[in-house]
C-alpha cells in the first residue's frame, strides 16, 4: 500500500484518473440504448475517437507525468470536442470530468511541499511563542 501511495504522490493522479473516467463515461454513453442517445453532430468515427483519445491521454498523464502539460492541453481540447460529437459530451458528465481532470493535471506541481493546515500552523506558532518565553 505504501508503494502505491508513493507512486501516486509522484504524479497528477487525480487529474489523470478523472480524464480516464470522463473518456470511459463518454464511451459507455455511446453504447446506450437507442431512445437514450441524442443524435447531435457527427456520430461516426469522431464519436468514438475523441473519448478513446481522452482515455489514452489520461493514462499517459498517469504513466508519463513529465509530459503532463502537453497531455493536459490535448485533454481539454478533446474533452471540449466531445460536446458536438458524443452525445453532448456524455450527457455533460464525461465532458466535465475530462475538463476538470485536465485542469488538475495542468496545475499539478511535482516538487511542491504539502500544504500545512491553518490549525497546524497556529499550533506551531503558539508552541514557538511558549518555547521562547
PDB file of C-alpha atoms in Angstrom:
ATOM      1  CA  UNK A   1       0.000   0.000   0.000  1.00  0.00           C
ATOM      2  CA  UNK A   2       2.866   2.378   0.753  1.00  0.00           C
ATOM      3  CA  UNK A   3       4.395   1.766  -2.675  1.00  0.00           C
ATOM      4  CA  UNK A   4       1.128   2.738  -4.357  1.00  0.00           C
ATOM      5  CA  UNK A   5       0.809   5.841  -2.169  1.00  0.00           C
ATOM      6  CA  UNK A   6       4.375   6.858  -3.050  1.00  0.00           C
ATOM      7  CA  UNK A   7       3.771   6.199  -6.770  1.00  0.00           C
ATOM      8  CA  UNK A   8       0.523   8.182  -6.638  1.00  0.00           C
ATOM      9  CA  UNK A   9       2.241  11.134  -4.969  1.00  0.00           C
ATOM     10  CA  UNK A  10       4.776  11.465  -7.781  1.00  0.00           C
ATOM     11  CA  UNK A  11       2.222  12.210 -10.494  1.00  0.00           C
ATOM     12  CA  UNK A  12      -1.063  14.096 -11.067  1.00  0.00           C
ATOM     13  CA  UNK A  13      -3.086  11.042 -10.091  1.00  0.00           C
ATOM     14  CA  UNK A  14      -6.475  12.691  -9.539  1.00  0.00           C
ATOM     15  CA  UNK A  15      -6.314  14.578 -12.841  1.00  0.00           C
ATOM     16  CA  UNK A  16      -5.313  11.542 -14.891  1.00  0.00           C
ATOM     17  CA  UNK A  17      -7.940   9.399 -13.206  1.00  0.00           C
ATOM     18  CA  UNK A  18     -10.698  11.940 -13.868  1.00  0.00           C
ATOM     19  CA  UNK A  19      -9.676  12.200 -17.517  1.00  0.00           C
ATOM     20  CA  UNK A  20      -9.768   8.390 -17.867  1.00  0.00           C
ATOM     21  CA  UNK A  21     -13.167   8.248 -16.155  1.00  0.00           C
ATOM     22  CA  UNK A  22     -14.510  11.010 -18.405  1.00  0.00           C
ATOM     23  CA  UNK A  23     -13.408   9.174 -21.553  1.00  0.00           C
ATOM     24  CA  UNK A  24     -14.831   5.887 -20.267  1.00  0.00           C
ATOM     25  CA  UNK A  25     -18.152   7.520 -19.374  1.00  0.00           C
ATOM     26  CA  UNK A  26     -18.479   9.023 -22.844  1.00  0.00           C
ATOM     27  CA  UNK A  27     -17.683   5.670 -24.460  1.00  0.00           C
ATOM     28  CA  UNK A  28     -20.335   4.000 -22.296  1.00  0.00           C
ATOM     29  CA  UNK A  29     -22.956   6.569 -23.280  1.00  0.00           C
ATOM     30  CA  UNK A  30     -22.123   5.966 -26.934  1.00  0.00           C
ATOM     31  CA  UNK A  31     -23.351   2.390 -26.435  1.00  0.00           C
ATOM     32  CA  UNK A  32     -26.566   3.475 -24.675  1.00  0.00           C
ATOM     33  CA  UNK A  33     -29.933   2.192 -25.920  1.00  0.00           C
ATOM     34  CA  UNK A  34     -31.341   3.996 -28.926  1.00  0.00           C
ATOM     35  CA  UNK A  35     -34.029   6.069 -27.127  1.00  0.00           C
ATOM     36  CA  UNK A  36     -31.386   7.448 -24.736  1.00  0.00           C
ATOM     37  CA  UNK A  37     -28.919   8.512 -27.410  1.00  0.00           C
ATOM     38  CA  UNK A  38     -29.124  12.082 -28.637  1.00  0.00           C
ATOM     39  CA  UNK A  39     -28.190  12.361 -32.264  1.00  0.00           C
ATOM     40  CA  UNK A  40     -26.394  15.683 -32.176  1.00  0.00           C
ATOM     41  CA  UNK A  41     -23.494  16.246 -34.503  1.00  0.00           C
ATOM     42  CA  UNK A  42     -21.150  13.724 -36.041  1.00  0.00           C
ATOM     43  CA  UNK A  43     -21.892  10.253 -34.685  1.00  0.00           C
ATOM     44  CA  UNK A  44     -19.353   8.440 -36.827  1.00  0.00           C
ATOM     45  CA  UNK A  45     -15.713   7.837 -36.147  1.00  0.00           C
ATOM     46  CA  UNK A  46     -15.171  11.070 -34.194  1.00  0.00           C
ATOM     47  CA  UNK A  47     -17.799   9.994 -31.654  1.00  0.00           C
ATOM     48  CA  UNK A  48     -15.610   7.040 -30.682  1.00  0.00           C
ATOM     49  CA  UNK A  49     -12.214   8.537 -31.460  1.00  0.00           C
ATOM     50  CA  UNK A  50     -12.279  11.512 -29.088  1.00  0.00           C
ATOM     51  CA  UNK A  51     -13.269   9.589 -25.932  1.00  0.00           C
ATOM     52  CA  UNK A  52     -10.652   6.960 -26.780  1.00  0.00           C
ATOM     53  CA  UNK A  53      -8.046   9.724 -27.080  1.00  0.00           C
ATOM     54  CA  UNK A  54      -9.229  11.055 -23.695  1.00  0.00           C
ATOM     55  CA  UNK A  55      -8.670   7.611 -22.169  1.00  0.00           C
ATOM     56  CA  UNK A  56      -5.196   7.348 -23.683  1.00  0.00           C
ATOM     57  CA  UNK A  57      -4.246  10.869 -22.582  1.00  0.00           C
ATOM     58  CA  UNK A  58      -5.385  10.132 -19.016  1.00  0.00           C
ATOM     59  CA  UNK A  59      -3.221   7.011 -18.943  1.00  0.00           C
ATOM     60  CA  UNK A  60      -0.282   8.935 -20.408  1.00  0.00           C
ATOM     61  CA  UNK A  61      -0.655  11.558 -17.675  1.00  0.00           C
ATOM     62  CA  UNK A  62      -0.547   8.791 -15.074  1.00  0.00           C
ATOM     63  CA  UNK A  63       2.408   6.910 -16.523  1.00  0.00           C
ATOM     64  CA  UNK A  64       4.418   9.778 -18.033  1.00  0.00           C
ATOM     65  CA  UNK A  65       3.923  12.776 -15.725  1.00  0.00           C
ATOM     66  CA  UNK A  66       6.873  14.699 -17.175  1.00  0.00           C
ATOM     67  CA  UNK A  67       4.777  15.481 -20.271  1.00  0.00           C
ATOM     68  CA  UNK A  68       1.631  16.363 -18.313  1.00  0.00           C
ATOM     69  CA  UNK A  69       1.346  19.938 -19.652  1.00  0.00           C
ATOM     70  CA  UNK A  70       1.088  18.823 -23.275  1.00  0.00           C
ATOM     71  CA  UNK A  71      -1.232  15.923 -22.452  1.00  0.00           C
ATOM     72  CA  UNK A  72      -3.493  18.084 -20.301  1.00  0.00           C
ATOM     73  CA  UNK A  73      -3.889  20.715 -23.025  1.00  0.00           C
ATOM     74  CA  UNK A  74      -4.795  17.992 -25.505  1.00  0.00           C
ATOM     75  CA  UNK A  75      -7.136  16.542 -22.871  1.00  0.00           C
ATOM     76  CA  UNK A  76      -9.063  19.801 -22.546  1.00  0.00           C
ATOM     77  CA  UNK A  77      -9.340  20.148 -26.315  1.00  0.00           C
ATOM     78  CA  UNK A  78     -10.553  16.584 -26.836  1.00  0.00           C
ATOM     79  CA  UNK A  79     -12.968  16.873 -23.906  1.00  0.00           C
ATOM     80  CA  UNK A  80     -14.476  20.003 -25.411  1.00  0.00           C
ATOM     81  CA  UNK A  81     -14.558  18.288 -28.801  1.00  0.00           C
ATOM     82  CA  UNK A  82     -16.862  15.614 -27.419  1.00  0.00           C
ATOM     83  CA  UNK A  83     -19.641  18.183 -26.992  1.00  0.00           C
ATOM     84  CA  UNK A  84     -20.756  18.033 -30.642  1.00  0.00           C
ATOM     85  CA  UNK A  85     -19.545  14.501 -31.407  1.00  0.00           C
ATOM     86  CA  UNK A  86     -20.508  12.256 -28.496  1.00  0.00           C
ATOM     87  CA  UNK A  87     -23.999  12.810 -27.069  1.00  0.00           C
ATOM     88  CA  UNK A  88     -23.235  16.271 -25.691  1.00  0.00           C
ATOM     89  CA  UNK A  89     -20.007  15.068 -24.119  1.00  0.00           C
ATOM     90  CA  UNK A  90     -21.516  12.021 -22.469  1.00  0.00           C
ATOM     91  CA  UNK A  91     -24.522  13.994 -21.263  1.00  0.00           C
ATOM     92  CA  UNK A  92     -22.146  16.658 -19.906  1.00  0.00           C
ATOM     93  CA  UNK A  93     -20.800  14.355 -17.163  1.00  0.00           C
ATOM     94  CA  UNK A  94     -17.891  12.978 -19.209  1.00  0.00           C
ATOM     95  CA  UNK A  95     -17.130  16.425 -20.568  1.00  0.00           C
ATOM     96  CA  UNK A  96     -16.972  17.894 -17.056  1.00  0.00           C
ATOM     97  CA  UNK A  97     -14.813  15.036 -15.756  1.00  0.00           C
ATOM     98  CA  UNK A  98     -12.401  15.398 -18.671  1.00  0.00           C
ATOM     99  CA  UNK A  99     -12.029  19.162 -18.388  1.00  0.00           C
ATOM    100  CA  UNK A 100     -11.646  19.009 -14.593  1.00  0.00           C
ATOM    101  CA  UNK A 101      -9.070  16.230 -14.790  1.00  0.00           C
ATOM    102  CA  UNK A 102      -7.088  18.052 -17.457  1.00  0.00           C
ATOM    103  CA  UNK A 103      -7.075  21.264 -15.418  1.00  0.00           C
ATOM    104  CA  UNK A 104      -5.928  19.396 -12.307  1.00  0.00           C
ATOM    105  CA  UNK A 105      -3.126  17.791 -14.304  1.00  0.00           C
ATOM    106  CA  UNK A 106      -2.068  21.120 -15.761  1.00  0.00           C
ATOM    107  CA  UNK A 107      -1.885  22.770 -12.348  1.00  0.00           C
ATOM    108  CA  UNK A 108      -0.066  19.931 -10.567  1.00  0.00           C
ATOM    109  CA  UNK A 109       3.412  20.824  -9.278  1.00  0.00           C
ATOM    110  CA  UNK A 110       5.739  17.877  -8.714  1.00  0.00           C
ATOM    111  CA  UNK A 111       8.222  19.261  -6.189  1.00  0.00           C
ATOM    112  CA  UNK A 112       5.929  21.327  -4.024  1.00  0.00           C
ATOM    113  CA  UNK A 113       5.847  20.664  -0.303  1.00  0.00           C
ATOM    114  CA  UNK A 114       2.459  19.614   1.055  1.00  0.00           C
ATOM    115  CA  UNK A 115       0.447  22.488   2.457  1.00  0.00           C
ATOM    116  CA  UNK A 116       0.197  22.746   6.207  1.00  0.00           C
ATOM    117  CA  UNK A 117      -3.287  23.358   7.521  1.00  0.00           C
ATOM    118  CA  UNK A 118      -4.087  26.625   9.255  1.00  0.00           C
ATOM    119  CA  UNK A 119      -4.678  24.818  12.556  1.00  0.00           C
ATOM    120  CA  UNK A 120      -1.235  23.161  12.490  1.00  0.00           C
ATOM    121  CA  UNK A 121       0.445  26.472  11.610  1.00  0.00           C
ATOM    122  CA  UNK A 122      -1.232  28.174  14.567  1.00  0.00           C
ATOM    123  CA  UNK A 123      -0.218  25.314  16.863  1.00  0.00           C
ATOM    124  CA  UNK A 124       3.407  25.605  15.706  1.00  0.00           C
ATOM    125  CA  UNK A 125       3.365  29.387  16.157  1.00  0.00           C
ATOM    126  CA  UNK A 126       1.857  29.007  19.635  1.00  0.00           C
ATOM    127  CA  UNK A 127       4.465  26.400  20.599  1.00  0.00           C
ATOM    128  CA  UNK A 128       7.240  28.666  19.305  1.00  0.00           C
ATOM    129  CA  UNK A 129       5.912  31.588  21.352  1.00  0.00           C
ATOM    130  CA  UNK A 130       5.564  29.470  24.506  1.00  0.00           C
ATOM    131  CA  UNK A 131       9.039  27.987  23.980  1.00  0.00           C
ATOM    132  CA  UNK A 132      10.569  31.444  23.502  1.00  0.00           C
ATOM    133  CA  UNK A 133       9.226  32.706  26.845  1.00  0.00           C
TER     134      UNK A 133
END
